[in-house]
């Protein structure tokens, strides 16, 4: 079992910066959070922490928010086990249920069953919720799908369950790749899962690309996504706050993508685009 550091972040004002900070912390290795009245508690494995990475986060340079933090080393306990105790099912519009094996099934709802370990992408975050909402209205039948930054592969699994053809899932994190393989097997679907980034994408083309990552990576990688997206194909993006939308759309327009649908949940947004 790994030793963890617990960070206490004081955030002023709290909204929408607490969610944005969590998204940035995930990119440098933080893997679980607890929301507090005046901020958040964030947890990271001691061996994975680099204070220079923390101090370099863009949010610390933002004049619109003040962030202070302190940290302490936590006892050597099984944090995955502790996290599981507080994992609750996710209900998306009374149509899709993301649950663990130890939760009861709900008749009439489409189910995705995952092993709830400390990971972004379980469905609790608004962006995962938005992606599933968008996908519920998409024609996935027989489509070749790519899930970039797959996390637990909830989106890839849902695509396959909804009749998609070949589905590839890519994540930079080795643990996410292993957990994705477990979750695919748990749901009885076959996925092509690999560790990497957009640099993994070669000449293989896709009908639908799902990318729930963050603003900076999306801006960098959208041209690559477009290069492997079939004509008439769909690019579904999230990991964006409402104030990121115009910057993202500018890059999309430069790459001949047309906005088809935009959804917002709290301060988070998803964009459906077509090539």
PDB file of C-alpha atoms in Angstrom, residues 4 16 24 30 58 60 75 104 139 143 147 151 159 161 169 178 181 183 191-192 194 203 210 215 221 233:
ATOM      1  CA  UNK A   4      -0.461   9.310   0.591  1.00  0.00           C
ATOM      2  CA  UNK A  16     -16.167  27.642 -10.101  1.00  0.00           C
ATOM      3  CA  UNK A  24      -5.640  20.557 -13.017  1.00  0.00           C
ATOM      4  CA  UNK A  30      -3.818  13.625  -7.687  1.00  0.00           C
ATOM      5  CA  UNK A  58      -2.045  27.718 -14.419  1.00  0.00           C
ATOM      6  CA  UNK A  60      -2.045  29.661  -9.302  1.00  0.00           C
ATOM      7  CA  UNK A  75      -1.336   6.864   7.633  1.00  0.00           C
ATOM      8  CA  UNK A 104     -28.276  -3.163  -6.630  1.00  0.00           C
ATOM      9  CA  UNK A 139     -25.979   6.953 -33.630  1.00  0.00           C
ATOM     10  CA  UNK A 143     -19.276   3.106 -35.813  1.00  0.00           C
ATOM     11  CA  UNK A 147     -11.959   7.186 -26.516  1.00  0.00           C
ATOM     12  CA  UNK A 151      -9.765   6.778 -17.550  1.00  0.00           C
ATOM     13  CA  UNK A 159     -20.225   3.055 -26.957  1.00  0.00           C
ATOM     14  CA  UNK A 161     -22.818  -1.525 -25.489  1.00  0.00           C
ATOM     15  CA  UNK A 169      -9.380   3.385 -25.699  1.00  0.00           C
ATOM     16  CA  UNK A 178      -5.259  -1.920 -16.466  1.00  0.00           C
ATOM     17  CA  UNK A 181      -9.236  -3.865 -19.196  1.00  0.00           C
ATOM     18  CA  UNK A 183     -13.971  -2.933 -16.597  1.00  0.00           C
ATOM     19  CA  UNK A 191     -12.035  -2.965 -26.406  1.00  0.00           C
ATOM     20  CA  UNK A 192      -8.642  -2.217 -27.945  1.00  0.00           C
ATOM     21  CA  UNK A 194      -3.459   0.928 -24.990  1.00  0.00           C
ATOM     22  CA  UNK A 203      -3.229   6.123 -40.211  1.00  0.00           C
ATOM     23  CA  UNK A 210     -14.534  11.006 -27.628  1.00  0.00           C
ATOM     24  CA  UNK A 215      -8.565  22.579 -22.360  1.00  0.00           C
ATOM     25  CA  UNK A 221      -4.536  17.631 -30.015  1.00  0.00           C
ATOM     26  CA  UNK A 233     -17.378  12.032 -38.435  1.00  0.00           C
TER      27      UNK A 233
END
